[in-house]
mmCIF file of C-alpha atoms in Angstrom:
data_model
loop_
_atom_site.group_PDB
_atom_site.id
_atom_site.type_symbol
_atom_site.label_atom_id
_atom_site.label_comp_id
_atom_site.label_asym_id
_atom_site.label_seq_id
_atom_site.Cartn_x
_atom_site.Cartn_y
_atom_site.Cartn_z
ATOM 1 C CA UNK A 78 -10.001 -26.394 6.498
ATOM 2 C CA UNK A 79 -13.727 -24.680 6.985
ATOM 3 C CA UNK A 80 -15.540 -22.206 7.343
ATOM 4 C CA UNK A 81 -17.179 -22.046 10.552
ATOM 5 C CA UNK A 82 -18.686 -18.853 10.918
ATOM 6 C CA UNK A 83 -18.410 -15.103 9.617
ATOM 7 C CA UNK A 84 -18.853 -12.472 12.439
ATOM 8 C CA UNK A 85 -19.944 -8.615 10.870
ATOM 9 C CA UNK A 86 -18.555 -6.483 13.947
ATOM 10 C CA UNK A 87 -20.501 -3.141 13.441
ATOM 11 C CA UNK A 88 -18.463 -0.004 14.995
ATOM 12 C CA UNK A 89 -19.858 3.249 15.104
ATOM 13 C CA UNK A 90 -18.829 6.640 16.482
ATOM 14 C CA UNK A 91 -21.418 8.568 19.488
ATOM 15 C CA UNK A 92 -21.360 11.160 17.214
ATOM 16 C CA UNK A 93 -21.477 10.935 13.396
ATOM 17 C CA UNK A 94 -20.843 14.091 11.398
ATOM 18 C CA UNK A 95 -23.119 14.812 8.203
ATOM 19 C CA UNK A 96 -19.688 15.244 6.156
ATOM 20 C CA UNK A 97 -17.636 13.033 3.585
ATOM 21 C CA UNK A 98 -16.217 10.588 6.026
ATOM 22 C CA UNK A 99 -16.475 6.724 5.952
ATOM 23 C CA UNK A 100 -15.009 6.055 9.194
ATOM 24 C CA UNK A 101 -17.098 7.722 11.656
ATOM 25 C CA UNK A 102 -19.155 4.349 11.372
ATOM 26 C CA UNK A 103 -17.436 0.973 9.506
ATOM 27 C CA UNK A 104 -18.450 -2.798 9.343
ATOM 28 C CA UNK A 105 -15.379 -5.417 10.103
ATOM 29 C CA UNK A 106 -15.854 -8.753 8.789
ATOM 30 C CA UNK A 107 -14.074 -11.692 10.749
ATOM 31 C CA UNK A 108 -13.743 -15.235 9.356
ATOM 32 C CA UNK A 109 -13.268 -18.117 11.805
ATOM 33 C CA UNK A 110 -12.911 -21.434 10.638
ATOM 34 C CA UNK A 111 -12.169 -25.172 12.046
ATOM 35 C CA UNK A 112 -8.451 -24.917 12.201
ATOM 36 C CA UNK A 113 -8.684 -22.336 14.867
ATOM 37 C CA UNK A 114 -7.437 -19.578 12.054
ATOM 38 C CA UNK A 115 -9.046 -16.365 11.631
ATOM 39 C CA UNK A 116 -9.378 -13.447 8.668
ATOM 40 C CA UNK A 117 -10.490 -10.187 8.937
ATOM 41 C CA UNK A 118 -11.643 -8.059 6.454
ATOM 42 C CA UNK A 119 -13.550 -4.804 5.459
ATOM 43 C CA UNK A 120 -17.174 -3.742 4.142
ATOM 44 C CA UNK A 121 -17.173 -0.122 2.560
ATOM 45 C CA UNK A 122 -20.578 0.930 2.504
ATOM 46 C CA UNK A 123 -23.856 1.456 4.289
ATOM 47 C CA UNK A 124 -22.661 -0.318 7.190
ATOM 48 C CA UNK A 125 -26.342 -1.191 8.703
ATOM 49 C CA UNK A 126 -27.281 -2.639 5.428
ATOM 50 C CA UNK A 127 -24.387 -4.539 4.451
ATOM 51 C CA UNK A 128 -24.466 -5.866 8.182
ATOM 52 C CA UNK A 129 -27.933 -7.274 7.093
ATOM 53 C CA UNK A 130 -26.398 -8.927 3.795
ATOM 54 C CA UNK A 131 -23.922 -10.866 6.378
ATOM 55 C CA UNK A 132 -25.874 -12.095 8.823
ATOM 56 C CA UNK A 133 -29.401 -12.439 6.958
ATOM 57 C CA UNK A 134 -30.360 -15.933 8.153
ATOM 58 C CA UNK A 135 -31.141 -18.959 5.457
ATOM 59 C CA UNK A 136 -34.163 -18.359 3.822
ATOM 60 C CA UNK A 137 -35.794 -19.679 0.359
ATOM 61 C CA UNK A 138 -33.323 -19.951 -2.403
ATOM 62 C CA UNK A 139 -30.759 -17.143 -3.468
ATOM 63 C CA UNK A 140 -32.219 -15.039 -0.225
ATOM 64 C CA UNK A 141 -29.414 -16.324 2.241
ATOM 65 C CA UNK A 142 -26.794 -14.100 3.861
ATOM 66 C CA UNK A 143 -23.059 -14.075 3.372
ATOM 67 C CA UNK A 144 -22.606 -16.418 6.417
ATOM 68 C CA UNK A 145 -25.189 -18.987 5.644
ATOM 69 C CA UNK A 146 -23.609 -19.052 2.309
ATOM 70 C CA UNK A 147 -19.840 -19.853 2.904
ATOM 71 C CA UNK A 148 -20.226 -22.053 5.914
ATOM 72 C CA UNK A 149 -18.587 -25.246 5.274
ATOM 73 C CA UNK A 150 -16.739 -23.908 2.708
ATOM 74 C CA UNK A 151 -13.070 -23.734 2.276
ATOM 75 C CA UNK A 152 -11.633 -20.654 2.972
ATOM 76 C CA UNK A 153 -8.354 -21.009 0.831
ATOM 77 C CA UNK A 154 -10.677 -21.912 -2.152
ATOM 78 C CA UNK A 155 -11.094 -17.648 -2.718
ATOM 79 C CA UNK A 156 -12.617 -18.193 -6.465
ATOM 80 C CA UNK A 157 -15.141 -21.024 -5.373
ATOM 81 C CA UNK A 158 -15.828 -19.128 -2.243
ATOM 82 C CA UNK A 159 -16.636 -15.657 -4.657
ATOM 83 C CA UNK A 160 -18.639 -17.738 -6.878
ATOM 84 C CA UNK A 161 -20.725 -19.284 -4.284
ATOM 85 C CA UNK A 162 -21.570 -15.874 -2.732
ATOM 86 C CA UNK A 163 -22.638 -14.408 -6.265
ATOM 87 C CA UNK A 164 -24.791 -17.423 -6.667
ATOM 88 C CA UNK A 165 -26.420 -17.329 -3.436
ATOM 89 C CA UNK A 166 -27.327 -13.878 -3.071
ATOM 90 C CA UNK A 167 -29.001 -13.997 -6.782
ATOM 91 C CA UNK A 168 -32.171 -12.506 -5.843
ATOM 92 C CA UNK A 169 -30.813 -9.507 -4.367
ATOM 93 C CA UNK A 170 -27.239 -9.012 -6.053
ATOM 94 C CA UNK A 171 -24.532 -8.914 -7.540
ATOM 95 C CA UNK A 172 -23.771 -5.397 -6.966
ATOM 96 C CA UNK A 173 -24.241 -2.805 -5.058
ATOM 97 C CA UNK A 174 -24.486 -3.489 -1.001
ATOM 98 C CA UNK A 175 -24.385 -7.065 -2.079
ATOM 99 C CA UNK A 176 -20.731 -6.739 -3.662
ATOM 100 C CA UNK A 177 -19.660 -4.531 -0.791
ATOM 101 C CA UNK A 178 -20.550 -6.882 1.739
ATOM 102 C CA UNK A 179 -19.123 -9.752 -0.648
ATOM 103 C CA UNK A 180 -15.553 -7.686 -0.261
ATOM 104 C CA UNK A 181 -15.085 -7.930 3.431
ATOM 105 C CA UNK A 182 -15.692 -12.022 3.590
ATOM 106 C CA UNK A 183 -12.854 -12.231 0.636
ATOM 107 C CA UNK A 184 -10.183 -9.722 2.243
ATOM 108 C CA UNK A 185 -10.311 -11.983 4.966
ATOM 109 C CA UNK A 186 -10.386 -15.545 3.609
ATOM 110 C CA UNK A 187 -7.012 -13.818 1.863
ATOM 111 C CA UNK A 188 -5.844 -13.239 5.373
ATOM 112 C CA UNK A 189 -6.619 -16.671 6.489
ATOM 113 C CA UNK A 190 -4.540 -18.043 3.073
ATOM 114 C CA UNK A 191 -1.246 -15.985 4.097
ATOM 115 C CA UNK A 192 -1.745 -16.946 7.840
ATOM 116 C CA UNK A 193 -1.880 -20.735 7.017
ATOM 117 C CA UNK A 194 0.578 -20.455 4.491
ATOM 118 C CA UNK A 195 3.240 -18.009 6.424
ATOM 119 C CA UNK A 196 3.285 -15.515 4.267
ATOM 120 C CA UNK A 197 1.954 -12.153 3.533
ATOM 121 C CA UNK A 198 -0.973 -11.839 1.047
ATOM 122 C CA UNK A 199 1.425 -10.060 -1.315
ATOM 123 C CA UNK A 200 3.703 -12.946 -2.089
ATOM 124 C CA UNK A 201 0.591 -14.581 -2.724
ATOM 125 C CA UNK A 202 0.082 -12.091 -5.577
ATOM 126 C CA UNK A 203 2.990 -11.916 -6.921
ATOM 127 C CA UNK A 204 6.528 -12.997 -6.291
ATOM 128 C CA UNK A 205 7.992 -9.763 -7.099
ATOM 129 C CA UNK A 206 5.920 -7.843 -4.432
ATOM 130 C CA UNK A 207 7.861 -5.237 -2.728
ATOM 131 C CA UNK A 208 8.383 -4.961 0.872
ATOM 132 C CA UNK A 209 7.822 -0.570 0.675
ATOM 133 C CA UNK A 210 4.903 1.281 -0.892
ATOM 134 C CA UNK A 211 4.383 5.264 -1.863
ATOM 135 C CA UNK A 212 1.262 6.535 -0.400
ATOM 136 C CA UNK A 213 -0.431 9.811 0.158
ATOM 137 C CA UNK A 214 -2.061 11.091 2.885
ATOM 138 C CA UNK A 215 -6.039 11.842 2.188
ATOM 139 C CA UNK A 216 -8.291 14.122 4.027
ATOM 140 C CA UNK A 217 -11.120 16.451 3.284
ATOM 141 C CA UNK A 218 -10.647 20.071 1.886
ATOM 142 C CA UNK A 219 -10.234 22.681 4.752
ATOM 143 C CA UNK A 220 -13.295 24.805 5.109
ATOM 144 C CA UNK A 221 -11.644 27.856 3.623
ATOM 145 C CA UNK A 222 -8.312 28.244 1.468
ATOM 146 C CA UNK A 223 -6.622 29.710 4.565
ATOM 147 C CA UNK A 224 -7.320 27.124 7.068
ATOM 148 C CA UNK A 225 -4.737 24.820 4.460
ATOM 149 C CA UNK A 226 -1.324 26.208 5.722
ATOM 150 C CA UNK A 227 -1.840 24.333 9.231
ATOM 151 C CA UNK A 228 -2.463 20.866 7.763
ATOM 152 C CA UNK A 229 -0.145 20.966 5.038
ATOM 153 C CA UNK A 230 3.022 21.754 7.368
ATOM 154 C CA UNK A 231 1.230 18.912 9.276
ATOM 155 C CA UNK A 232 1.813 16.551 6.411
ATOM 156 C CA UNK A 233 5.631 18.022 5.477
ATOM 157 C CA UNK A 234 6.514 17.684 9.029
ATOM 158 C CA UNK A 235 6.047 13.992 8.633
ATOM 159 C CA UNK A 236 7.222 13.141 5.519
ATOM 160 C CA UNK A 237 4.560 12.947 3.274
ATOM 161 C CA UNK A 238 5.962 13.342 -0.436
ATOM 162 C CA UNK A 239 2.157 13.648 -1.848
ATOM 163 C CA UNK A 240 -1.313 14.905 -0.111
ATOM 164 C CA UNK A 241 -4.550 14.583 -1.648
ATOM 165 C CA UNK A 242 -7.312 16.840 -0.218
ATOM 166 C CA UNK A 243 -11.010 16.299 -1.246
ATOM 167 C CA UNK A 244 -14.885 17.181 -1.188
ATOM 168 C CA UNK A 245 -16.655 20.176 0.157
ATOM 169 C CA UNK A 246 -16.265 23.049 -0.150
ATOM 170 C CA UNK A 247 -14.830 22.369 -3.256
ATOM 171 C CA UNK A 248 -17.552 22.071 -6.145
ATOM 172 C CA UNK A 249 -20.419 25.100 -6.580
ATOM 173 C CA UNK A 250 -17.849 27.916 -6.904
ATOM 174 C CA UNK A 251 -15.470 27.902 -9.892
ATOM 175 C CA UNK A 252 -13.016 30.751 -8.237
ATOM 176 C CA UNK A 253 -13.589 29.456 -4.521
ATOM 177 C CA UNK A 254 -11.886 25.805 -6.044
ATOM 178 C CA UNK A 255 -9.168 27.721 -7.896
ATOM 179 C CA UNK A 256 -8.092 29.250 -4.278
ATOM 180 C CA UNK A 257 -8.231 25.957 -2.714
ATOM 181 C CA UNK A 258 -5.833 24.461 -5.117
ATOM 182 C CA UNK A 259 -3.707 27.447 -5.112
ATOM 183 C CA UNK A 260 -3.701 27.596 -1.594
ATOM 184 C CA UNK A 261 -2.638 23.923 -0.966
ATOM 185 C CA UNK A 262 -0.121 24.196 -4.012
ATOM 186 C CA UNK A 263 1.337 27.282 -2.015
ATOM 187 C CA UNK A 264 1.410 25.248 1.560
ATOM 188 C CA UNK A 265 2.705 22.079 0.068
ATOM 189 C CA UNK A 266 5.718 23.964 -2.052
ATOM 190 C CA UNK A 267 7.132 22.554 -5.343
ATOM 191 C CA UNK A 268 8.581 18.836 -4.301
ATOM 192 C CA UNK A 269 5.273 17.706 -2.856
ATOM 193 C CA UNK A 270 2.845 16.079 -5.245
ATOM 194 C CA UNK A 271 -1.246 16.827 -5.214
ATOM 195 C CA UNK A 272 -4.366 15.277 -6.059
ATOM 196 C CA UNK A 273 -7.521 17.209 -5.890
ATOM 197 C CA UNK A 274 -10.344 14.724 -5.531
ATOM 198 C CA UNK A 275 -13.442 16.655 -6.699
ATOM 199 C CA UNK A 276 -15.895 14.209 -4.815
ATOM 200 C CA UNK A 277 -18.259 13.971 -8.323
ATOM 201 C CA UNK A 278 -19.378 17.464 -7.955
ATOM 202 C CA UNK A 279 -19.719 18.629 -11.787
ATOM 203 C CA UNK A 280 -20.721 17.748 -15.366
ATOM 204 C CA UNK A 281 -18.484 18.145 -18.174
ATOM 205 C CA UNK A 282 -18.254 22.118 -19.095
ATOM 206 C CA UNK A 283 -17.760 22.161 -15.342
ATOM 207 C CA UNK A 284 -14.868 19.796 -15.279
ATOM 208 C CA UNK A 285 -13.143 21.204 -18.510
ATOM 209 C CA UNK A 286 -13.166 24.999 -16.701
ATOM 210 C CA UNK A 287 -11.723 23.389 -13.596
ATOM 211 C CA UNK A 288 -9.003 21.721 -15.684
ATOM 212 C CA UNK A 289 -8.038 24.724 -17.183
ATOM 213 C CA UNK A 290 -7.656 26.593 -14.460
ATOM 214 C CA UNK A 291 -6.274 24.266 -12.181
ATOM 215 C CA UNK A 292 -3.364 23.467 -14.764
ATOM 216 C CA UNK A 293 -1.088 25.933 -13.414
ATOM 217 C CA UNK A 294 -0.694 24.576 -9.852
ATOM 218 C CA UNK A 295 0.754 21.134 -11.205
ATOM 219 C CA UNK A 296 -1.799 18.422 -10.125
ATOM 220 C CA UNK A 297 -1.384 14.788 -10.515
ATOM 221 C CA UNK A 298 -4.796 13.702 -11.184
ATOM 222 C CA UNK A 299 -7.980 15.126 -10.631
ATOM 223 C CA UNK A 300 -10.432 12.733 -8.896
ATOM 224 C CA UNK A 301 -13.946 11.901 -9.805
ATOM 225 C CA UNK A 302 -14.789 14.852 -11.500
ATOM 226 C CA UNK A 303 -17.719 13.468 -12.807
ATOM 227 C CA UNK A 304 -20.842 11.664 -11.747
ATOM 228 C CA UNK A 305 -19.212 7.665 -11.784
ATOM 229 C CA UNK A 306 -21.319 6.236 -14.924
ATOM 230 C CA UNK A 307 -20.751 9.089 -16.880
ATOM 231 C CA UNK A 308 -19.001 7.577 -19.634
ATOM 232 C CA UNK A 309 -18.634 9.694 -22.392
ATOM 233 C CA UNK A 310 -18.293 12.295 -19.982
ATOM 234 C CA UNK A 311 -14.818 10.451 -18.907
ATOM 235 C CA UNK A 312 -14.414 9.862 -22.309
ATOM 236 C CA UNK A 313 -14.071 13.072 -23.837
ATOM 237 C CA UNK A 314 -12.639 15.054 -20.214
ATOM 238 C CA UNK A 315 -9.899 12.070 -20.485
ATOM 239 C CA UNK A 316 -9.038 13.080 -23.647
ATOM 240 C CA UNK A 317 -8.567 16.698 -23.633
ATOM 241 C CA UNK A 318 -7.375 16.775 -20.329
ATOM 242 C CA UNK A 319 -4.182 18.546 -19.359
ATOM 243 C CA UNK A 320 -4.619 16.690 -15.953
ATOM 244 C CA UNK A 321 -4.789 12.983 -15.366
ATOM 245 C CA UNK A 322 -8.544 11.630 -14.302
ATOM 246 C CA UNK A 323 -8.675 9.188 -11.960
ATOM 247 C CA UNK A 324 -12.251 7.456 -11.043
ATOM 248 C CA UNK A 325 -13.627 4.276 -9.983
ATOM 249 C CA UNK A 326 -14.487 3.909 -5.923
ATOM 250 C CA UNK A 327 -17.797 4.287 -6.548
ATOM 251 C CA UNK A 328 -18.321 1.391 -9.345
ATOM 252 C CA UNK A 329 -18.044 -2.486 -7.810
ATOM 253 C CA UNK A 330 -18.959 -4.639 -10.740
ATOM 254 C CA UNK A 331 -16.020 -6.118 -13.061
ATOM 255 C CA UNK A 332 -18.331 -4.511 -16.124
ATOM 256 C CA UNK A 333 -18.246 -0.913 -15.039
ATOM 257 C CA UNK A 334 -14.959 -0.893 -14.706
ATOM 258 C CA UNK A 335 -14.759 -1.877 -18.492
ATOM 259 C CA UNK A 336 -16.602 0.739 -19.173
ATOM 260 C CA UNK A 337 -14.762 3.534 -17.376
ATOM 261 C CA UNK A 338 -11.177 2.018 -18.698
ATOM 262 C CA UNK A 339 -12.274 1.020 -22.132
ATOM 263 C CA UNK A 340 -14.713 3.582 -22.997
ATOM 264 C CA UNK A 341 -14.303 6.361 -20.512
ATOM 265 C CA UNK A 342 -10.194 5.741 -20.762
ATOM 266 C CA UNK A 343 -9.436 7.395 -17.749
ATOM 267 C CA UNK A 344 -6.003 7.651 -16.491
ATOM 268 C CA UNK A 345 -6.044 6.337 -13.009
ATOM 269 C CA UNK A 346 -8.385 3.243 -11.755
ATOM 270 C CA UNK A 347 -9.283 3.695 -8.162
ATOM 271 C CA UNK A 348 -10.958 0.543 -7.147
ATOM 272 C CA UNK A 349 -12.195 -0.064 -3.143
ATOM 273 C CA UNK A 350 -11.536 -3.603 -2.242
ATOM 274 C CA UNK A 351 -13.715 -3.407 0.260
ATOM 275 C CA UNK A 352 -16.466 -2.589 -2.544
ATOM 276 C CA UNK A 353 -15.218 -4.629 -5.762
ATOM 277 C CA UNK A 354 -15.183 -7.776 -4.773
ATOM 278 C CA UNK A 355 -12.208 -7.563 -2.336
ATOM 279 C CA UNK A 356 -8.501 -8.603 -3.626
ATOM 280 C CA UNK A 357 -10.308 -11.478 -5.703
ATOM 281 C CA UNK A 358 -12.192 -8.897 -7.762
ATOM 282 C CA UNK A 359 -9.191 -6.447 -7.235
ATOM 283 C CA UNK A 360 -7.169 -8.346 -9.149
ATOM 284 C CA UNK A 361 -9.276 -8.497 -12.325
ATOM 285 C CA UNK A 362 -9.460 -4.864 -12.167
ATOM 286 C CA UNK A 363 -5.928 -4.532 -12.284
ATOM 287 C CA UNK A 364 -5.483 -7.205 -15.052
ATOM 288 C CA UNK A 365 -7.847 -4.867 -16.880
ATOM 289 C CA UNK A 366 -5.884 -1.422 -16.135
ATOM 290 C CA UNK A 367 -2.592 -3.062 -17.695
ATOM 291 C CA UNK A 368 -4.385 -3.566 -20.644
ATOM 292 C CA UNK A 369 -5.905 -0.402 -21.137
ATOM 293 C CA UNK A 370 -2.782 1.492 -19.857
ATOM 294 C CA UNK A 371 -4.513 3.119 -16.987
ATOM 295 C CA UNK A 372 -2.432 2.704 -13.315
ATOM 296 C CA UNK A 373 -4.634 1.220 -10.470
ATOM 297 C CA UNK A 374 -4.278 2.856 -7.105
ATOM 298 C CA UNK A 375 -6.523 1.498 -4.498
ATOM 299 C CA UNK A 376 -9.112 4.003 -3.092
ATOM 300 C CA UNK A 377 -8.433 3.362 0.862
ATOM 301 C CA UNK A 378 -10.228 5.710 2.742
ATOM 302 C CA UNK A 379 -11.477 3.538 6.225
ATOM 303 C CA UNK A 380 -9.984 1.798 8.690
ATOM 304 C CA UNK A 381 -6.432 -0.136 9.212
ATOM 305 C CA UNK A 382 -7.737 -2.867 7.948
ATOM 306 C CA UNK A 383 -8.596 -1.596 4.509
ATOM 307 C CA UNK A 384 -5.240 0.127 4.700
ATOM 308 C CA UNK A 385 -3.257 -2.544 5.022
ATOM 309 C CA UNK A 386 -5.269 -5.148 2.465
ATOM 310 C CA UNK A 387 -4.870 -1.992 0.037
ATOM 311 C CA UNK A 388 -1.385 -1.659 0.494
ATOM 312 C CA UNK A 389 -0.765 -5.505 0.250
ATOM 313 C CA UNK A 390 -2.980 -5.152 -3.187
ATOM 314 C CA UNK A 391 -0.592 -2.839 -4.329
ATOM 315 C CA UNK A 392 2.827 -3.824 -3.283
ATOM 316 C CA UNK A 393 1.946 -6.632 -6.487
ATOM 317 C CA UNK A 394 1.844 -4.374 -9.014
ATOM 318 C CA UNK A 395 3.952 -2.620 -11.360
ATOM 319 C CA UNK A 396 3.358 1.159 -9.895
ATOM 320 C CA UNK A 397 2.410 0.669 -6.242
ATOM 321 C CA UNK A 398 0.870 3.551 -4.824
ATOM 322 C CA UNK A 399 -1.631 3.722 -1.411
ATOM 323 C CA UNK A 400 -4.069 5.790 -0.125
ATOM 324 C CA UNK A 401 -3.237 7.036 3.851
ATOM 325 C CA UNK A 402 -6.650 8.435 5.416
ATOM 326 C CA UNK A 403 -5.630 11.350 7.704
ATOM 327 C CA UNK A 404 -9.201 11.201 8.679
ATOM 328 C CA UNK A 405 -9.382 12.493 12.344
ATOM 329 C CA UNK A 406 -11.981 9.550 13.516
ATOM 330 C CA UNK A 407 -10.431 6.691 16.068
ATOM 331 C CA UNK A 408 -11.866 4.191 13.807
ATOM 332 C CA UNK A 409 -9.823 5.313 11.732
ATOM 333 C CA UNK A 410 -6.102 5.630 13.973
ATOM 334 C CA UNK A 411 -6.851 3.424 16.573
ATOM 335 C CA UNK A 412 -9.131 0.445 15.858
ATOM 336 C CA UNK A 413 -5.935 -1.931 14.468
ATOM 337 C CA UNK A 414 -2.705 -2.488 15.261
ATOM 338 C CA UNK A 415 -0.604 -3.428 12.134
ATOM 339 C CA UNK A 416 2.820 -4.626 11.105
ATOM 340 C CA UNK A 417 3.385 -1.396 8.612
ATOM 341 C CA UNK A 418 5.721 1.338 9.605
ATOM 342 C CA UNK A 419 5.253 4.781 8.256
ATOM 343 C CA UNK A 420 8.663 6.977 7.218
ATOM 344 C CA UNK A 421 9.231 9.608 4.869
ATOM 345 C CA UNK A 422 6.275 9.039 2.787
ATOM 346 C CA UNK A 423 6.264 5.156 2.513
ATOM 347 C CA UNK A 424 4.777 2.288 3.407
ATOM 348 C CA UNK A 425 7.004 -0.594 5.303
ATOM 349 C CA UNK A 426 5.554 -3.815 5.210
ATOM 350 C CA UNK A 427 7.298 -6.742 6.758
ATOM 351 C CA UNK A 428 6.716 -10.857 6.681
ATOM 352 C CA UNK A 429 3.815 -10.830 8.918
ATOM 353 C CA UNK A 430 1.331 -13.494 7.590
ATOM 354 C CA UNK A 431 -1.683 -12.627 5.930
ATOM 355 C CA UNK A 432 -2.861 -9.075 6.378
ATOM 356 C CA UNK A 433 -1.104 -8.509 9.483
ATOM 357 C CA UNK A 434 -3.687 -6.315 11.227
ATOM 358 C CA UNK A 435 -4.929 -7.525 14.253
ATOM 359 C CA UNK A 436 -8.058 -5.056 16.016
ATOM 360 C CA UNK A 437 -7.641 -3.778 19.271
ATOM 361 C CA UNK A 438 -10.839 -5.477 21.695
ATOM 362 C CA UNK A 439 -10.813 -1.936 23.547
ATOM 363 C CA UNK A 440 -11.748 -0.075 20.818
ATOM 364 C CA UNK A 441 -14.016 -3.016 19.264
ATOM 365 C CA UNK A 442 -15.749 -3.036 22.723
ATOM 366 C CA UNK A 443 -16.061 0.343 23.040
ATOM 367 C CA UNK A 444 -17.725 1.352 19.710
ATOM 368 C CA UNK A 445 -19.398 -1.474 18.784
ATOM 369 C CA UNK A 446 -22.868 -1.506 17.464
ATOM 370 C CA UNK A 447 -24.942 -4.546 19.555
#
């Protein structure tokens, strides 16, 4: 089997809000090759620019795009296939938008390996993949503390056994984030479990005050705190922490992650496969968080397709755990129809090959960027 062509299907919203959303505008990655068998995957990141890194047509050496790169290739080869595309895009990688870009071609050729092989991607992990995953449900901090009540019966209503709420207006205003935390502690009761991601709005004296007064509302980690290569930052928060600190969807390269788990020994390891590397590079991150004792938990905030690679990722591993955007965008709820089945908090996956995602050509057609 070959690679016959990579397709970068650009989708965009009419509208795009200036806020802390990722799927108001999103680059899909589909793989076709020579046995009629396609993979689709996801690029999280400047979605105009990593287009460009697809499609960029052969040029001198190490200047090529993705496409140029893997054609002829085979698709079920993933490691061959990863190295070729950090070769080729020398010049101009290996992280950054290149690494991004890199992650949506590898999700897919994953999808193409379970498809061919009839099975989905997690068996292909790991035999002892389970068929139900935890997840949370992730969307952005109200505007004010009182606006909290409505989405948090929202989320209790259907299920949900953690929320995480993130971003603005959380950050400038030490007693402003107190009653936001208080607030959602208050909607969600007791049972529910909550993450506070802080969207990387503080240095350390910052962080330490927020820990301390966040402590009493019973938070299960507290999200990139910190600006993401602040190591000894992590370092030292990590270790006088009352809170677990989770970071890491902002790094791509196999190296930072060493040293956020080795040196800045945080708690939680939230890689993006659709910014590491995809499940390829996923997988050494994970390898890496079992042996610095840190749990990885996928940072999934996009479309279904980075949902359900994510929750494939993490039905392998030892503490599966998923992020659920809530995000309000159709991208988001309506761009793929999958084989998962929400209830009471958890994730049902069944045999479908690969990925199973499929997009819906409506919405494709109807947001795509020509």
């Amino acid at each position: 089997m070959k690679i016959t062509d990579v397709e970068a299907i650009h989708l965009r919203l009419p509208k795009v809000e200036e806020v802390a959303d990722g799927t108001q505008d999103c680059l899909i990655v589909r793989v076709h090759t020579d046995a009629g068998i396609t993979g689709l995957g996801e690029v999280v990141s400047c979605s105009y620019v990593a287009r460009a890194v697809v499609e960029a047509p052969r040029s001198a050496p190490f200047r090529h795009g993705l496409a140029e790169i893997v054609r002829g290739l085979d698709p079920r080869d993933t490691n061959a296939v990863a190295q070729a595309m950090i070769e080729g895009t020398a010049w101009y990688g290996p992280g950054g938008v290149t690494r991004h870009a890199m992650s949506g071609v590898d999700m897919a050729l994953w999808d193409i390996r379970g498809k061919e092989t009839g099975q989905p991607v997690r068996k292909l992990l790991a035999d002892s993949a389970v068929d139900v995953v935890p997840c949370y449900a992730s969307v952005l901090w109200p505007a004010s503390p009182g606006l909290g009540a409505e989405s948090a019966r929202t989320f209790l209503d259907q299920g949900y056994r953690a929320v995480k709420y993130g971003w603005a207006p959380m950050g400038p205003d030490l007693d402003l984030d107190e009653e936001l935390v208080a607030a959602a502690r208050a909607a969600l009761g007791e049972k529910v479990e909550l993450m506070v991601d802080a969207g990387r709005a503080w240095d350390l004296d910052a962080a330490l005050a927020r820990v301390e007064r966040f402590a009493p509302y019973r938070v299960s980690w507290l999200e990139e705190p910190l600006h993401p290569y602040d190591t000894e930052g992590y370092r030292r928060l990590s270790a006088s922490s009352s809170i677990p600190i989770a970071a890491g969807e902002a790094v791509t390269l196999l190296e930072e992650y060493e040293q956020l788990l080795e040196r800045g020994r945080i708690h939680v390891v939230q890689p993006d496969l659709g910014r590491v590397g995809g499940i390829t590079s996923g997988q050494r991150i994970a390898e890496l968080a079992t042996a610095t004792n840190a749990r990885p938990v996928p940072h999934a905030f996009g479309t279904g397709v980075l949902l359900a690679a994510s929750a494939q990722w993490t039905a392998a591993s030892e503490q599966p755990l998923t992020e659920y955007t809530r995000a309000p965008s159709p991208l988001a709820r309506d761009l793929v129809r999958h084989t998962m089945e929400f209830k009471e908090g958890m994730l049902h996956l069944n045999n479908a090959p690969g990925l199973g995602v499929e997009l819906d050509e409506e919405v494709v057609d109807k947001f795509r960027v020509r």
